[in-house]
Structure formats: C-alpha cells, structure tokens
Amino acid sequence: MSLKPEQLIQHCEIIISSRRIKNKIVVLCEGEGGIWETKGRPSPQSYSKMEQMPDANFYKACVPKLWSQYRPEFFNCGDRKDVLDTYFTLSKLHDENKDNSYLSLEKLFAIVDVDLQTQNITKEYNYSFSDTEAIFCDLYTKLNINEENAKQHRIWVTGLIHKEAYFIIPELQPIFDTFSTLYNSNSLVLRDIYLTMADAIITDSDLKSNLSKVSNRISHCSGLDCSAIDKLRDSWKEQFENAQNHTQKNELILALLTLKNAKYYWNQIQPPSDWTSSVQTFKDQLLLEIGRFYSEQSNDTKYHIPCFFKILRQFA
C-alpha cells in the first residue's frame, strides 16, 4: 500500500530535517512494512533505525569496505511508487526551503526493483525517463551495467527482478555451502533451484502477461524462444543443459533471474538442523555475508549493486 499524501509529506520532512544526512549521499530504497506500521507517530529517532530494515540493511552491507568515510544514508520508503514519490518530493521541499534542509540535492539517489510491471514516472516531475522500463533499457546492455549511461542516472532500477534474485546468483554457492544451508530439507544447490524456477515459468501468469517485455530484456540470449511461455521454458532448459561453458550457463541464469521472481525460492531456504536460533536470524547473517561478497566486487559490470556504489563514490 502506497503512502497517503500526508504521510509522504511527513516522511520527506523527517528525512530532510535529519542532521545525519548533512553532506551525505542519501539512497532511497524499497522496504516492506516499516516505519508506517510502527506504533505511534514516526520521528527522527525512529527513522534512525531504518538502516536495520531488510532492504536498507542489505544495501548497506554491499558498500565497499574501503569506503570508510561519508558512507551513504539509506531510507526504506515503501513500494516502488513510494520511493519515486519520495525522491521527487524531497527535491521539491529542498528547493522550496533550502535554509531548513540538510539534504545535498546532488547527493540524492534512489534504487527500485525493475519488476515485470512498469512503474510510470509522473510527467510533472520532468525526469529524463518516463518509467522504470526506460531506465532499465538505458542502464543495462546485455544485463551488464552501461557505465557511461549509468553516470547520468539519479534513479536506478535493479537489473534482476527484486533484490532476492541477487541473493541466489551462481557465485554465492560457496556461501550457502559454508552456512550448511538447506532447501527442501536437502543441502542447497543453486542449479536445482534454477531448474525449479524454469519449470515454474509456464504457471506464471504475470510473466505470461509481460512476455513481450521480457523478450526485449533477454534478446541477447539468441537461443531463447519467447514466442510463447512454454517455448520459453523449454528453450531455456535445453540451452542450459547444453551450455558449453560457465559463461553461457551464467548468461542463461541471469536471464532467468531477470524474468522469474526469486522471492518465493529465497523464502524456502532454511538453516541447518542444528541451528538453535530463529530462521530470520539465520537469514540475516546469510544476507550480511552475501552483502560482504558484493562489497568486494567493484570492477565487473555484471555485478550491478557494486557498480552502483562505485558510481556513487564520486559524490562522497
């Protein structure tokens, strides 16, 4: 549920009057639930806890270790529309009353999920791109960050569907092994999850409704047949089984994570049987380790989140 107009204004006023954003990069991101579901009136004190909320906490963990000073301040803002509305409302409020704003407008950024549905950007905002799909197409070339284009963006969209897709890329298998992670009561093997996701393509009504959009996103994978949803499934599985090397397999995996929502599969992940704390605590630790992995990747454009922070670094 999106923020009500009065909530949006209050949300932005709290952010813009927060001393902790002075001379800092501010990154707005999505976040389920959060500040407006807490009891009582939101306050600057309650907002200081927002970096411990799931989305912000993950992105914070991805910040490169060497970035010791002027690390970004993260704010969970609700759904995609809330994030975009917050970005533009903050800009407006800052321009209207700069003397009472701690915000540095040139340091304000947002990152949202690309998703299958397109989120429009209201014309009155006069932004360079009309919607999230247009941003995606300009930011990514064959699912790699286009660094020259990326430098011009203030609003980013993920290259993969939802942040959960970034939790199950192939390079993370050693982390799951180290944590003795389970999936369906067995040791987690990412290859098995990919095949399960591929099989589920034909039952994904959302994907079926957006097949032409998906076809455009993965057009660089020439062997995939996007003319029908069953053909997409079959061609992906055939290409995956017959891939000649890791590069080809990884390209197909990223294509899959660009079209199939990974959230359900991430939610099925479980701690080992001898784990004595909660499942959430296990996943929190797992996510911090995954964030640490990304924090060490900065020179490869296939790692979208580290590239985002690499570009942000110049604004610190």
Coordinates of C-alpha atoms in Angstrom, one line a residue:
M1 CA 0.0 0.0 0.0
S2 CA 1.4 3.4 -1.1
L3 CA 1.9 6.3 1.3
K4 CA -1.0 8.7 1.7
P5 CA -0.3 12.3 0.6
E6 CA 0.0 13.5 4.2
Q7 CA 2.3 10.5 5.1
L8 CA 4.5 11.3 2.1
I9 CA 5.0 14.9 3.2
Q10 CA 5.7 13.9 6.8
H11 CA 8.1 11.2 5.6
C12 CA 10.0 13.6 3.5
E13 CA 10.1 16.3 6.1
I14 CA 11.6 13.9 8.7
I15 CA 14.3 12.9 6.2
I16 CA 15.1 16.4 5.0
S17 CA 15.4 17.7 8.6
S18 CA 17.7 14.9 9.8
R19 CA 21.2 16.1 10.7
R20 CA 22.6 12.7 9.9
I21 CA 22.2 13.3 6.1
K22 CA 24.2 16.5 6.2
N23 CA 26.9 16.3 3.4
K24 CA 26.0 12.6 3.0
I25 CA 24.8 10.6 0.0
V26 CA 21.2 9.6 0.5
V27 CA 19.9 6.4 -1.0
L28 CA 16.1 5.8 -1.1
C29 CA 15.1 2.2 -1.4
E30 CA 12.1 -0.1 -1.2
G31 CA 11.1 -1.7 2.0
E32 CA 8.1 -3.8 3.1
G33 CA 6.1 -2.6 6.1
G34 CA 8.5 -0.4 8.0
I35 CA 8.1 3.0 9.6
W36 CA 4.4 3.5 9.0
E37 CA 3.4 0.2 10.7
T38 CA 5.1 1.1 13.9
K39 CA 3.0 2.3 16.9
G40 CA 2.9 6.0 17.5
R41 CA 3.9 8.9 15.3
P42 CA 7.1 8.4 13.2
S43 CA 10.0 10.5 14.5
P44 CA 13.6 11.3 13.6
Q45 CA 14.6 8.8 16.3
S46 CA 12.5 6.0 14.8
Y47 CA 13.9 6.8 11.3
S48 CA 17.4 6.3 12.7
K49 CA 16.5 2.6 12.9
M50 CA 15.6 2.3 9.2
E51 CA 19.1 1.1 8.2
Q52 CA 18.4 -2.1 10.1
M53 CA 15.3 -2.8 8.0
P54 CA 15.8 -5.6 5.3
D55 CA 16.4 -3.6 2.1
A56 CA 18.4 -0.8 3.6
N57 CA 20.4 -3.2 5.7
F58 CA 21.3 -5.4 2.7
Y59 CA 22.4 -2.4 0.5
K60 CA 24.4 -1.0 3.4
A61 CA 26.3 -4.3 3.7
C62 CA 27.1 -4.0 0.0
V63 CA 29.0 -0.7 0.4
P64 CA 32.7 -1.3 -0.3
K65 CA 34.9 -1.8 2.8
L66 CA 37.3 0.9 1.7
W67 CA 34.5 3.5 1.7
S68 CA 35.2 4.4 5.3
Q69 CA 34.0 8.0 5.4
Y70 CA 30.8 9.6 4.2
R71 CA 29.0 6.3 3.7
P72 CA 25.5 6.6 2.3
E73 CA 22.5 7.0 4.5
F74 CA 19.7 4.6 3.5
F75 CA 16.0 5.1 3.9
N76 CA 13.3 2.5 3.3
C77 CA 10.4 4.2 1.7
G78 CA 7.7 1.5 1.0
D79 CA 6.9 0.3 -2.5
R80 CA 8.3 1.5 -5.9
K81 CA 5.9 4.3 -6.2
D82 CA 6.6 5.5 -2.7
V83 CA 10.4 5.6 -3.4
L84 CA 9.9 7.6 -6.6
D85 CA 7.4 10.0 -4.9
T86 CA 9.8 10.4 -2.0
Y87 CA 12.6 11.2 -4.4
F88 CA 10.7 14.0 -6.2
T89 CA 9.0 15.3 -3.1
L90 CA 12.3 15.6 -1.3
S91 CA 13.7 17.6 -4.3
K92 CA 10.7 19.9 -4.2
L93 CA 10.8 20.5 -0.5
H94 CA 14.5 21.2 -0.6
D95 CA 14.2 23.8 -3.4
E96 CA 11.3 25.5 -1.5
N97 CA 13.2 25.8 1.8
K98 CA 16.9 25.3 1.4
D99 CA 17.7 27.0 4.7
N100 CA 15.9 24.3 6.6
S101 CA 17.2 21.4 4.6
Y102 CA 20.2 19.1 5.5
L103 CA 19.9 17.5 2.1
S104 CA 22.5 17.9 -0.6
L105 CA 20.4 17.5 -3.7
E106 CA 23.3 16.4 -5.9
K107 CA 23.8 13.5 -3.5
L108 CA 20.2 12.2 -3.6
F109 CA 19.7 8.8 -5.3
A110 CA 17.0 6.1 -5.4
I111 CA 17.1 2.4 -6.3
V112 CA 14.0 0.4 -7.1
D113 CA 13.1 -3.1 -8.4
V114 CA 12.7 -3.4 -12.2
D115 CA 9.8 -6.0 -11.7
L116 CA 7.7 -7.2 -14.6
Q117 CA 5.2 -4.4 -14.4
T118 CA 6.4 -0.9 -15.4
Q119 CA 6.1 1.9 -12.9
N120 CA 5.4 5.2 -14.6
I121 CA 7.1 8.5 -13.6
T122 CA 4.6 11.3 -13.5
K123 CA 5.2 13.9 -16.3
E124 CA 5.0 16.8 -13.9
Y125 CA 8.3 15.5 -12.3
N126 CA 10.1 16.3 -15.6
Y127 CA 12.5 13.4 -15.2
S128 CA 14.7 12.3 -18.1
F129 CA 12.9 8.9 -18.3
S130 CA 9.2 8.2 -18.4
D131 CA 9.1 4.9 -16.5
T132 CA 11.2 2.2 -14.9
E133 CA 11.5 0.1 -18.1
A134 CA 13.0 3.1 -19.9
I135 CA 15.5 3.4 -17.1
F136 CA 16.3 -0.3 -17.3
C137 CA 16.9 -0.2 -21.0
D138 CA 19.3 2.8 -20.7
L139 CA 21.2 1.3 -17.7
Y140 CA 21.8 -2.2 -19.0
T141 CA 23.4 -3.7 -22.0
K142 CA 23.1 -7.5 -22.2
L143 CA 22.4 -7.3 -18.4
N144 CA 25.7 -5.6 -17.8
I145 CA 25.8 -2.0 -16.4
N146 CA 26.4 0.6 -19.1
E147 CA 28.8 2.7 -17.1
E148 CA 28.7 5.7 -19.3
N149 CA 24.9 5.9 -19.2
A150 CA 24.8 5.0 -15.5
K151 CA 26.6 8.1 -14.6
Q152 CA 23.7 10.2 -15.7
H153 CA 21.1 8.4 -13.6
R154 CA 19.7 9.5 -10.2
I155 CA 17.1 6.8 -10.1
W156 CA 18.3 3.3 -10.6
V157 CA 16.4 0.1 -11.2
T158 CA 17.8 -3.4 -10.5
G159 CA 18.8 -5.5 -13.5
L160 CA 17.3 -8.6 -11.9
I161 CA 13.7 -8.9 -10.6
H162 CA 13.6 -7.9 -7.0
K163 CA 16.6 -7.9 -4.6
E164 CA 16.1 -11.6 -3.9
A165 CA 17.5 -12.5 -7.3
Y166 CA 20.8 -11.0 -6.2
F167 CA 20.8 -13.5 -3.3
I168 CA 21.0 -16.6 -5.5
I169 CA 23.4 -15.8 -8.3
P170 CA 25.8 -18.8 -9.0
E171 CA 28.9 -17.2 -7.4
L172 CA 27.2 -17.4 -4.0
Q173 CA 27.1 -21.2 -3.8
P174 CA 30.2 -21.3 -1.6
I175 CA 28.5 -19.1 1.0
F176 CA 25.5 -21.4 1.1
D177 CA 27.9 -24.4 1.5
T178 CA 29.7 -22.7 4.4
F179 CA 26.5 -22.0 6.2
S180 CA 25.2 -25.6 5.5
T181 CA 22.1 -24.0 4.1
L182 CA 19.1 -26.2 3.4
Y183 CA 16.4 -26.2 0.7
N184 CA 13.5 -28.6 0.8
S185 CA 15.4 -30.4 3.7
N186 CA 18.4 -31.0 1.5
S187 CA 21.7 -29.2 1.0
L188 CA 21.0 -26.1 -1.1
V189 CA 22.2 -26.5 -4.7
L190 CA 21.5 -23.4 -6.7
R191 CA 21.5 -25.3 -10.0
D192 CA 18.4 -27.3 -8.7
I193 CA 16.7 -24.1 -7.8
Y194 CA 17.2 -22.6 -11.3
L195 CA 15.7 -25.7 -12.9
T196 CA 12.7 -25.5 -10.5
M197 CA 12.3 -21.8 -11.4
A198 CA 12.4 -22.7 -15.1
D199 CA 9.8 -25.3 -14.7
A200 CA 7.5 -22.8 -13.0
I201 CA 7.7 -20.4 -15.9
I202 CA 4.5 -21.9 -17.5
T203 CA 2.4 -21.3 -14.4
D204 CA 3.5 -17.6 -14.0
S205 CA 0.5 -15.6 -15.2
D206 CA 2.4 -12.3 -14.5
L207 CA 5.2 -13.4 -16.8
K208 CA 2.8 -14.5 -19.4
S209 CA 1.2 -11.1 -19.5
N210 CA 4.5 -9.4 -19.9
L211 CA 6.2 -11.8 -22.2
S212 CA 7.0 -9.2 -24.9
K213 CA 8.7 -7.0 -22.4
V214 CA 10.7 -9.9 -21.1
S215 CA 11.7 -10.9 -24.6
N216 CA 13.2 -7.4 -25.1
R217 CA 15.2 -7.7 -21.8
I218 CA 16.8 -11.0 -22.8
S219 CA 17.1 -10.6 -26.5
H220 CA 20.9 -11.0 -26.3
C221 CA 20.3 -14.7 -25.5
S222 CA 19.7 -15.7 -29.1
G223 CA 18.7 -19.3 -28.3
L224 CA 15.7 -18.5 -26.2
D225 CA 12.3 -18.7 -27.8
C226 CA 10.0 -16.1 -26.3
S227 CA 7.1 -16.6 -28.7
A228 CA 5.1 -18.5 -26.0
I229 CA 5.6 -19.2 -22.4
D230 CA 6.0 -22.9 -22.8
K231 CA 8.6 -22.4 -25.5
L232 CA 10.5 -20.0 -23.3
R233 CA 10.6 -22.7 -20.6
D234 CA 11.6 -25.5 -23.0
S235 CA 14.3 -23.4 -24.8
W236 CA 15.8 -22.2 -21.6
K237 CA 16.1 -25.7 -20.2
E238 CA 17.5 -27.0 -23.5
Q239 CA 20.1 -24.2 -23.7
F240 CA 21.0 -24.6 -20.1
E241 CA 21.6 -28.4 -20.3
N242 CA 23.6 -28.0 -23.5
A243 CA 25.7 -24.9 -22.5
Q244 CA 29.3 -25.4 -23.3
N245 CA 30.9 -23.4 -20.5
H246 CA 30.2 -21.5 -17.3
T247 CA 29.9 -18.2 -19.2
Q248 CA 27.0 -19.5 -21.3
K249 CA 25.3 -21.0 -18.2
N250 CA 25.7 -17.9 -16.2
E251 CA 24.2 -15.8 -19.0
L252 CA 21.2 -18.0 -19.0
I253 CA 20.9 -17.9 -15.2
L254 CA 20.9 -14.1 -15.2
A255 CA 18.3 -14.1 -17.9
L256 CA 16.1 -16.4 -15.8
L257 CA 16.6 -14.1 -12.8
T258 CA 15.5 -11.2 -15.0
L259 CA 12.2 -12.8 -15.8
K260 CA 11.3 -15.0 -12.9
N261 CA 10.6 -13.7 -9.4
A262 CA 13.0 -15.4 -6.9
K263 CA 11.3 -14.3 -3.7
Y264 CA 9.4 -17.5 -3.2
Y265 CA 12.5 -19.6 -3.6
W266 CA 14.5 -17.4 -1.2
N267 CA 11.7 -17.8 1.3
Q268 CA 12.1 -21.6 1.2
I269 CA 15.8 -21.5 2.3
Q270 CA 16.3 -22.9 5.8
P271 CA 19.1 -23.1 8.4
P272 CA 20.8 -26.5 9.1
S273 CA 19.0 -28.8 11.5
D274 CA 21.4 -28.0 14.4
W275 CA 20.7 -24.3 14.2
T276 CA 19.5 -23.1 17.6
S277 CA 18.2 -19.6 16.8
S278 CA 15.4 -18.3 14.6
V279 CA 15.2 -18.7 10.8
Q280 CA 15.2 -14.9 10.5
T281 CA 18.4 -14.6 12.4
F282 CA 20.0 -17.2 10.1
K283 CA 18.9 -15.3 7.0
D284 CA 20.1 -12.0 8.4
Q285 CA 23.5 -13.5 8.9
L286 CA 23.4 -15.1 5.5
L287 CA 22.4 -11.7 3.9
L288 CA 25.3 -9.9 5.6
E289 CA 27.7 -12.4 4.2
I290 CA 26.1 -12.0 0.7
G291 CA 26.4 -8.2 1.1
R292 CA 30.1 -8.7 2.1
F293 CA 30.6 -10.6 -1.2
Y294 CA 29.1 -7.7 -3.2
S295 CA 31.2 -5.2 -1.3
E296 CA 34.3 -6.8 -2.7
Q297 CA 33.2 -6.7 -6.3
S298 CA 33.6 -3.3 -8.0
N299 CA 35.3 -3.7 -11.3
D300 CA 32.9 -6.0 -13.2
T301 CA 29.8 -4.5 -14.7
K302 CA 27.8 -7.8 -14.3
Y303 CA 27.6 -7.0 -10.6
H304 CA 25.0 -4.3 -10.6
I305 CA 24.9 -3.3 -7.0
P306 CA 28.7 -2.8 -6.6
C307 CA 28.7 -0.8 -9.8
F308 CA 26.0 1.5 -8.3
F309 CA 28.2 2.2 -5.3
K310 CA 31.3 2.6 -7.5
I311 CA 29.5 5.4 -9.3
L312 CA 28.1 6.9 -6.1
R313 CA 31.7 7.1 -4.7
Q314 CA 32.4 10.2 -6.7
F315 CA 29.7 12.1 -4.8
A316 CA 31.0 11.3 -1.4

